[in-house]
XYZ file of C-alpha atoms in Angstrom:
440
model
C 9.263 38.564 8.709
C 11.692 36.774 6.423
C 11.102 34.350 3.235
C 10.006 31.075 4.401
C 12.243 27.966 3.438
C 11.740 26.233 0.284
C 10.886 22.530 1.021
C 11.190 19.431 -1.102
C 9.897 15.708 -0.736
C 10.824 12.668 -1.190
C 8.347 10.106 -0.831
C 9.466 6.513 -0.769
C 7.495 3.233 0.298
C 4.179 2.136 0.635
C 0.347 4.051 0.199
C 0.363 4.513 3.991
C 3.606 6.751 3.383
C 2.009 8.392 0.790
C -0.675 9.951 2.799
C 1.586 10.614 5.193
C 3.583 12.912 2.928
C 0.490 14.291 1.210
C -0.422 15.777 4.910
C 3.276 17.119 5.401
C 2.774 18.653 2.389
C -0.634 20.061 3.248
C 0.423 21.586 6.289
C 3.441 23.103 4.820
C 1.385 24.576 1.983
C -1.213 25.892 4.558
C 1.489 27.263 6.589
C 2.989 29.710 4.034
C 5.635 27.092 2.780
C 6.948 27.057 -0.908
C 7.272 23.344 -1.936
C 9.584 22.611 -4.867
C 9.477 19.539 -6.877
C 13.569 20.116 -7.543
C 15.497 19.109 -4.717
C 18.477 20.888 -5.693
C 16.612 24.236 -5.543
C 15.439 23.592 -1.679
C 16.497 24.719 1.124
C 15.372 21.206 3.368
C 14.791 18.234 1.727
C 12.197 15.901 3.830
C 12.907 12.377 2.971
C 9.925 10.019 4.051
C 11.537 7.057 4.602
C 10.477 3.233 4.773
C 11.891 0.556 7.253
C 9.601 -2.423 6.116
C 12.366 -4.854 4.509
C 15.742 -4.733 4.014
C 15.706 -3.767 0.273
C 13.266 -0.349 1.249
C 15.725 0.394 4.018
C 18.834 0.353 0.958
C 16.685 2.426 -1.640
C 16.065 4.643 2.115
C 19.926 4.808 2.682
C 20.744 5.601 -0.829
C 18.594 8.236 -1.411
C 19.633 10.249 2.228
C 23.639 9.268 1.000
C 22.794 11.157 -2.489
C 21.171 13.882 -0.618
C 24.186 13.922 2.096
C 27.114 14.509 -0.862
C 24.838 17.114 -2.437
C 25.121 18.836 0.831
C 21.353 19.204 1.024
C 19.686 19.881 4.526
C 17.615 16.615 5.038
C 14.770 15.900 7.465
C 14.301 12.323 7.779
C 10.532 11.100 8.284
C 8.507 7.958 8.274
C 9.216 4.767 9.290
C 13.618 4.648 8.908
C 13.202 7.711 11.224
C 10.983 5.789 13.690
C 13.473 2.124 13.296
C 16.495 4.115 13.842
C 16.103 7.549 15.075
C 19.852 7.923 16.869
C 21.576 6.043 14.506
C 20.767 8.512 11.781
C 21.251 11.695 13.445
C 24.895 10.626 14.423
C 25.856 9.008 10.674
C 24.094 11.801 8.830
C 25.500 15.394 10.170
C 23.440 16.710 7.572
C 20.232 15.584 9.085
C 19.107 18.543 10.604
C 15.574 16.335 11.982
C 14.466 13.046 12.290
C 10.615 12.641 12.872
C 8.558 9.422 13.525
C 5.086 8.171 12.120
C 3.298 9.737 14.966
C 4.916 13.055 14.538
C 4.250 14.041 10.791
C 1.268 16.271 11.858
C 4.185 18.502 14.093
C 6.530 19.275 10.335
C 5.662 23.022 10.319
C 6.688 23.442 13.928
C 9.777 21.026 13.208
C 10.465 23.175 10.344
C 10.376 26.305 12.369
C 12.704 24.688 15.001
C 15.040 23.589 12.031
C 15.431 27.477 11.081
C 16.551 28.573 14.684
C 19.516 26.376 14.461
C 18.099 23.282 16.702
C 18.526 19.701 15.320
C 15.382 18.028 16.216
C 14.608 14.803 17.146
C 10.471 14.839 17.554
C 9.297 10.638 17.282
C 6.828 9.534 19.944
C 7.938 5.526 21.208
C 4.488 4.640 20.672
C 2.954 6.401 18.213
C -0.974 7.321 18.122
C -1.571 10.245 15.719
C -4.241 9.767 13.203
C -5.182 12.535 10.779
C -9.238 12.935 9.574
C -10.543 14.896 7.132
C -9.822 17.888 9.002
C -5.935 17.648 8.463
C -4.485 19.448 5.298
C -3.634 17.427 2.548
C -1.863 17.732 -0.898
C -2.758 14.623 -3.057
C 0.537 13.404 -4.937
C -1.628 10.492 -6.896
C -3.026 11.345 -10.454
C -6.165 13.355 -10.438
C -8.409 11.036 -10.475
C -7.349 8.480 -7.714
C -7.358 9.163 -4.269
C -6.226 6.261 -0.807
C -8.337 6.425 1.883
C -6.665 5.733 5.029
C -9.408 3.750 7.371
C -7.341 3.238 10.426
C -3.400 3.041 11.361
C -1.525 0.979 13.076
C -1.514 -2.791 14.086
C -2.652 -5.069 16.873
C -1.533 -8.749 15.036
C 2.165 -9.671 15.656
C 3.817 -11.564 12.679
C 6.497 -12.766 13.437
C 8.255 -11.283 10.285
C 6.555 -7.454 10.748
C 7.730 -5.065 12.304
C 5.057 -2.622 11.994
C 3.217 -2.855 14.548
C 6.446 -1.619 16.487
C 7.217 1.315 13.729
C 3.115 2.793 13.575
C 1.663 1.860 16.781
C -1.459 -0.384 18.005
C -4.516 0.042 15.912
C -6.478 3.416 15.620
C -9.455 3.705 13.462
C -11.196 6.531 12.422
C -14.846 6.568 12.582
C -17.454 5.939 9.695
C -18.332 9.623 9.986
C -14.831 11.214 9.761
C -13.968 8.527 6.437
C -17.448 9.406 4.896
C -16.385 13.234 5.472
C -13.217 12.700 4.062
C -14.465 10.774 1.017
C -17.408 13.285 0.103
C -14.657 15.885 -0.266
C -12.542 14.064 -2.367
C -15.450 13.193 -4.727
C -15.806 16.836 -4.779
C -12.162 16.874 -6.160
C -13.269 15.158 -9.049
C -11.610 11.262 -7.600
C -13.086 8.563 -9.475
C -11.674 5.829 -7.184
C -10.970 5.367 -3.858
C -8.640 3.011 -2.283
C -9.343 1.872 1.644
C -5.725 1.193 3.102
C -5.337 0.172 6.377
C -2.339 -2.181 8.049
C -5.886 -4.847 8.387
C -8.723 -2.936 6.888
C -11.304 -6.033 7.557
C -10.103 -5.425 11.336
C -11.588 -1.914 10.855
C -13.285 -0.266 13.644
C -12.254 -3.440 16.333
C -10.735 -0.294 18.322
C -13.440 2.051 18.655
C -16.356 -0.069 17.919
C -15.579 -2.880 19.906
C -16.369 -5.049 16.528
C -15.195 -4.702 13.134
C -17.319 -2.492 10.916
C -16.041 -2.872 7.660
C -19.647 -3.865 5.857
C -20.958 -0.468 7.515
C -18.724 1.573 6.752
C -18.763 0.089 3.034
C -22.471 1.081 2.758
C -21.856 4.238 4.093
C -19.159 5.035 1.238
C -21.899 3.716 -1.210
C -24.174 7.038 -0.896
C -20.672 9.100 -1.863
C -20.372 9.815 -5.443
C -17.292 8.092 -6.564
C -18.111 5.329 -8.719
C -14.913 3.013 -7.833
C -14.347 2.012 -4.093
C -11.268 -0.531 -3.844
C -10.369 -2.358 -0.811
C -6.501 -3.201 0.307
C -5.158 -5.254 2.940
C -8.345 -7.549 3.592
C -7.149 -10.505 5.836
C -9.406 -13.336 5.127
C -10.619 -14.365 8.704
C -12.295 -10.543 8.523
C -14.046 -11.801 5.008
C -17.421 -12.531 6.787
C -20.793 -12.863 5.220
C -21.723 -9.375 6.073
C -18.073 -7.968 4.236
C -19.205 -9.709 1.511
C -22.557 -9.291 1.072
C -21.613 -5.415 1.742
C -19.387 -5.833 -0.923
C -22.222 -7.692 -3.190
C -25.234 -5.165 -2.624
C -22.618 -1.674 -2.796
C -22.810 -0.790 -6.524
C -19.579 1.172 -6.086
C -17.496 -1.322 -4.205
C -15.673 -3.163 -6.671
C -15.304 -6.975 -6.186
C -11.543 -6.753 -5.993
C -10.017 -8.138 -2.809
C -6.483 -7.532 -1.503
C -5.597 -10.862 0.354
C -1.752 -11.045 1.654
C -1.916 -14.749 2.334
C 1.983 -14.663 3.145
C 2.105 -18.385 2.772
C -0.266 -21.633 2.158
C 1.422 -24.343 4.417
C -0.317 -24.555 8.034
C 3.753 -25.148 9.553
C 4.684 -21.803 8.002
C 1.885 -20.115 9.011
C 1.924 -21.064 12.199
C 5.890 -19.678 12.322
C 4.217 -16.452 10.692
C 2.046 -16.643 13.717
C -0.972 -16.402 11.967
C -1.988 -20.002 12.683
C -5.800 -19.240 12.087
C -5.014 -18.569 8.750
C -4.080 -22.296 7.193
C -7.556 -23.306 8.574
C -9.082 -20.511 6.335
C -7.380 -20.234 2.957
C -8.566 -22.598 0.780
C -12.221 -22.027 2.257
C -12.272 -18.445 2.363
C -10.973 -18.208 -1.794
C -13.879 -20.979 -2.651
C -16.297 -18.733 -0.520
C -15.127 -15.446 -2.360
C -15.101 -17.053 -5.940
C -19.367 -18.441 -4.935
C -20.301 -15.586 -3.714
C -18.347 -13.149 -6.379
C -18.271 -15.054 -9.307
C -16.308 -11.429 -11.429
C -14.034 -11.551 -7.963
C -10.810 -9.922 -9.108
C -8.040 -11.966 -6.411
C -4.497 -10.224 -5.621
C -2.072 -11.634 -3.259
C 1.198 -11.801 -1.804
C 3.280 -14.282 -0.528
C 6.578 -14.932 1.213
C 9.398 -17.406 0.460
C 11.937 -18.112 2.103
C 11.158 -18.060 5.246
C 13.222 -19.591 8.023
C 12.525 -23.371 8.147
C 11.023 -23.662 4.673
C 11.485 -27.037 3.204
C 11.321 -27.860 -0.460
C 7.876 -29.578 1.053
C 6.762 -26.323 2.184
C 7.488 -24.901 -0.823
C 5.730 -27.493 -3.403
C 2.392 -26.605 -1.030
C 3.018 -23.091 -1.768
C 3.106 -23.814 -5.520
C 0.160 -26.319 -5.898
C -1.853 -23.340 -3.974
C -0.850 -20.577 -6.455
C -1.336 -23.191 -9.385
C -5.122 -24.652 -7.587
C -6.533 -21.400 -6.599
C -5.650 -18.846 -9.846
C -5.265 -15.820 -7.934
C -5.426 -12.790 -10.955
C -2.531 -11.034 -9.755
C 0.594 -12.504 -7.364
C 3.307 -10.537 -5.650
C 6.413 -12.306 -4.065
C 9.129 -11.248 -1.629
C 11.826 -12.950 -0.309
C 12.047 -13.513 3.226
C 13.616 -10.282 4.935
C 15.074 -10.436 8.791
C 14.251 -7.674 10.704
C 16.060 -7.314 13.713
C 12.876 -6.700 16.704
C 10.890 -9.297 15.062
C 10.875 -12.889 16.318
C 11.439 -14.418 13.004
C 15.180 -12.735 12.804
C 16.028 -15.002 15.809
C 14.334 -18.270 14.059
C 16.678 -21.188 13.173
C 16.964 -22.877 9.248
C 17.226 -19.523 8.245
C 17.882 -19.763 4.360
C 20.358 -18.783 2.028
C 19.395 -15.388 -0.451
C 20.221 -17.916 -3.575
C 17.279 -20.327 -2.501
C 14.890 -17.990 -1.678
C 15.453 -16.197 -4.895
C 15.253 -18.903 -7.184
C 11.734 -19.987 -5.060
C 10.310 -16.439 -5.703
C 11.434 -16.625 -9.228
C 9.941 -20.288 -9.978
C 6.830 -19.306 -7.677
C 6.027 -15.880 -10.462
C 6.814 -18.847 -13.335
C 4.138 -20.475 -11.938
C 1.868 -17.436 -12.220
C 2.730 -15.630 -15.047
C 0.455 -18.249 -17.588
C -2.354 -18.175 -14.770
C -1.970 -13.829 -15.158
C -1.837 -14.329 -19.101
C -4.938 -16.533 -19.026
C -6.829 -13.754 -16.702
C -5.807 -11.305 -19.280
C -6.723 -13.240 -22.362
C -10.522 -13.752 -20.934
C -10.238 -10.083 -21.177
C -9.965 -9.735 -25.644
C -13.149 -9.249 -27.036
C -15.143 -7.015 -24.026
C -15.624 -3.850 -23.271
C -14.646 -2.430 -20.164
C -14.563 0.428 -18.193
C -11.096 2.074 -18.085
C -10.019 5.204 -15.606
C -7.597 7.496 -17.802
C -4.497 8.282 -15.822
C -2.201 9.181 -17.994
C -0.964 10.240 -22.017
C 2.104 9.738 -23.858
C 3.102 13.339 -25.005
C 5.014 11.499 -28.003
C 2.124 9.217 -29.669
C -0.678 10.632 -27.744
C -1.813 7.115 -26.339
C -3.464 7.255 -23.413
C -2.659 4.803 -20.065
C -5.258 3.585 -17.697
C -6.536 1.045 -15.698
C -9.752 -1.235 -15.451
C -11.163 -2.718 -12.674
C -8.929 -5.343 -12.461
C -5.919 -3.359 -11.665
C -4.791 -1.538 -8.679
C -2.436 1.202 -9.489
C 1.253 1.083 -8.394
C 1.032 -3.595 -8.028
C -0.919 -4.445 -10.616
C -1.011 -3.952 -14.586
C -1.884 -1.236 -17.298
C -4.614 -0.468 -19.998
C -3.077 1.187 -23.393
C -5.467 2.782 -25.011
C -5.915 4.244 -28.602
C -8.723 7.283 -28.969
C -9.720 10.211 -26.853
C -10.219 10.857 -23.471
C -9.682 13.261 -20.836
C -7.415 12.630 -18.116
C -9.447 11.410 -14.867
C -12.439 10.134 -16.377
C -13.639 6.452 -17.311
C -14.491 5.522 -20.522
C -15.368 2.330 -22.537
C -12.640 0.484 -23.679
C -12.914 -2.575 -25.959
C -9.921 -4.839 -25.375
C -7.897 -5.929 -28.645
C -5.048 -7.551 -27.124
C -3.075 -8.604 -23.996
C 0.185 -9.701 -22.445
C 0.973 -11.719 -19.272
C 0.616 -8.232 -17.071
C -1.091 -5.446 -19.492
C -4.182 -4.839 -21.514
C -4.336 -3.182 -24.952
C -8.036 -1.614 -26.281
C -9.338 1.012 -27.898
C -11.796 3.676 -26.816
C -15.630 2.867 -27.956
C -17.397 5.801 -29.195
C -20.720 6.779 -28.216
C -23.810 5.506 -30.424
């Protein structure tokens, strides 16, 4: 038999993508497959795409153009693959495979195809792969982090999303397979855990016939990994037994995920998500009672079609009211497929950037205050990373996601991967500054 391909990959998009590549690259690796961090030394370069908005479909485009005019061998994965499967295959000649997001767990044999001179086109119309703990995987985060995926896909339809079209209804995995999963990461040495999900409080609706979030929450509390952070937690799935889950699991941090999208009932209610403007200003005074050290992140959209200056001073007064830690904002994005593209009042790019722009004004001095109650305590800190120059070290507390949210510099010693005591000396509107408290 001959050499087998070298294989590059570019990962671009969200944690869900992430995994997704991390099991590519499992699978390769378990298959005999040399994987090469330089592109220009591979023979294929897989390029897992992302379709969500209109600016990840550009930064998609541009990197499979650069790859094109380096006359690299690209497979194209992920959700651009999934959106536009045809379309690429005829612009790109140098796209020797496009795959979908049901198809990942097929990239050996797509591979194999690849090197007997097919061009492959291998993307399921509705897809309903999920892998478990028994799938390969090759973790891309640093050492000590590690997402979870709980289930994939989506049942809600937002009128905005189109990802319930690009991954499929929901699938969850059960509390068994995660708990497997998670008990060999902790074995890896992860310190924190991340449960992603397109609606993680929705968990387990599929197979259970309820939600099972606060189960499987105290299920992940006998694994031995002292940080367990939950994404993507819609609010209506916030019930008393989520949050008493989250109150009586010593390893569940109180840090809650809450894409909001919007605060006005009229918006929501274009969103689809009309339940939601009955529950939003309950739901965060529920949260802050019942987790008084609740850390709050959320995102929001502006701009969407039909959004009045009205609409918009609600949105504002809600950021301002409420004090969310940390705030994301996008524009509104039109996706052809979803029923927002065909709204009318849709808005001009100018207004809805200057709205995102005076909605972060609005939160950057609510961020700076969250960071300034900060100076003064110590904290626990997980050690990601160390400047080779000054030999400061870069993690994050409790407070921070990685990827969305800030940064703890750190003078002292640590090793890379494990939490230490930090006692915070300073702060900006997004980061943390401390130094690392020595033993007694």
């Amino acid at each position: 038999m001959g050499k087998k391909p070298t294989v590059a990959i570019s990962h671009l998009g969200c944690e869900k993508n992430r995994i997704d590549t991390e099991h590519m690259l499992g699978l390769l690796v378990q298959a005999g497959y040399q994987v090469d961090a330089n592109e220009e030394l591979a023979d294929y370069v897989i390029v897992n795409t992302c379709s969500f908005i209109e600016e990840a479909r550009r930064e998609s485009v541009r990197t499979l153009v650069e790859l094109a005019e380096a006359n690299q061998k690209i497979v194209i994965t992920g959700c651009m693959a999934q959106h536009f499967q045809s379309q690429l295959l005829e612009e790109l000649p140098e796209a020797v495979a496009v795959v979908g997001t049901g198809d990942y767990h097929k990239i050996v044999d797509v591979i194999q195809r690849v090197e007997t001179g097919d061009r492959v086109q291998e993307v399921s119309t509705e897809p309903s792969y999920i892998a478990d703990e028994t799938t390969p995987r090759y973790r891309t985060t640093s050492e000590g982090v590690a997402y979870l995926r709980v289930a994939e896909g989506c049942d809600y339809r937002c009128s905005f999303c189109i990802i319930p079209h690009l991954r499929g209804k929901q699938r969850s995995r059960t509390i068994e397979s995660i708990v497997a999963e998670a008990e060999q990461l902790a074995s890896q040495g992860v310190q924190e855990l991340i449960l992603i999900s397109q609606i993680t409080t929705n968990y387990g609706l599929d197979i259970y016939s309820e939600p099972k979030l606060a189960e499987l929450l105290r299920a992940l509390g006998e694994v031995d990994i002292p940080w367990i952070r939950i994404h993507y937690a819609y609010p209506t799935g916030l019930t008393p037994s989520v949050i008493k889950a989250i109150q009586e699991t010593h390893n569940v941090l109180p840090y809650l995920d809450l894409p909001l999208q919007h605060s006005h009932p009229e918006i929501l209610r274009s969103m689809n998500r009309p339940w939601q403007g009955r529950v939003n200003d309950a739901i965060i005074k529920q949260l802050k009672t019942a987790l008084p050290d609740a850390v709050l992140r959320t995102t929001f959209i502006v701009g969407f079609p039909g959004e009045t200056e009205q609409h918009f001073e609600h949105l504002l007064e809600f950021v301002q009211h409420h004090e969310c830690d940390h705030v994301g904002v996008f524009t509104f994005s039109a996706e052809e497929g979803t029923a927002a593209y065909k709204l009318p009042n849709q808005l001009p790019q100018g207004v809805m950037d200057a709205r995102r722009d005076a909605l972060m004004a609005v939160q950057q001095p609510i961020s700076l205050k969250k960071n300034q109650n900060c100076l003064g305590k110590i904290v626990d800190v997980l050690i990601e990373q160390e400047n080779p120059l000054t030999g400061e070290l870069i993690g994050r507390s409790a407070r921070f996601a990685p990827e969305v949210d800030g940064l703890v510099y750190v003078q002292g010693d640590a090793s890379l991967g494990t939490i230490v005591s930090v006692e915070i000396t300073d702060s900006d509107v997004y980061d943390l500054y401390g130094s690392v408290v020595l033993p007694p």
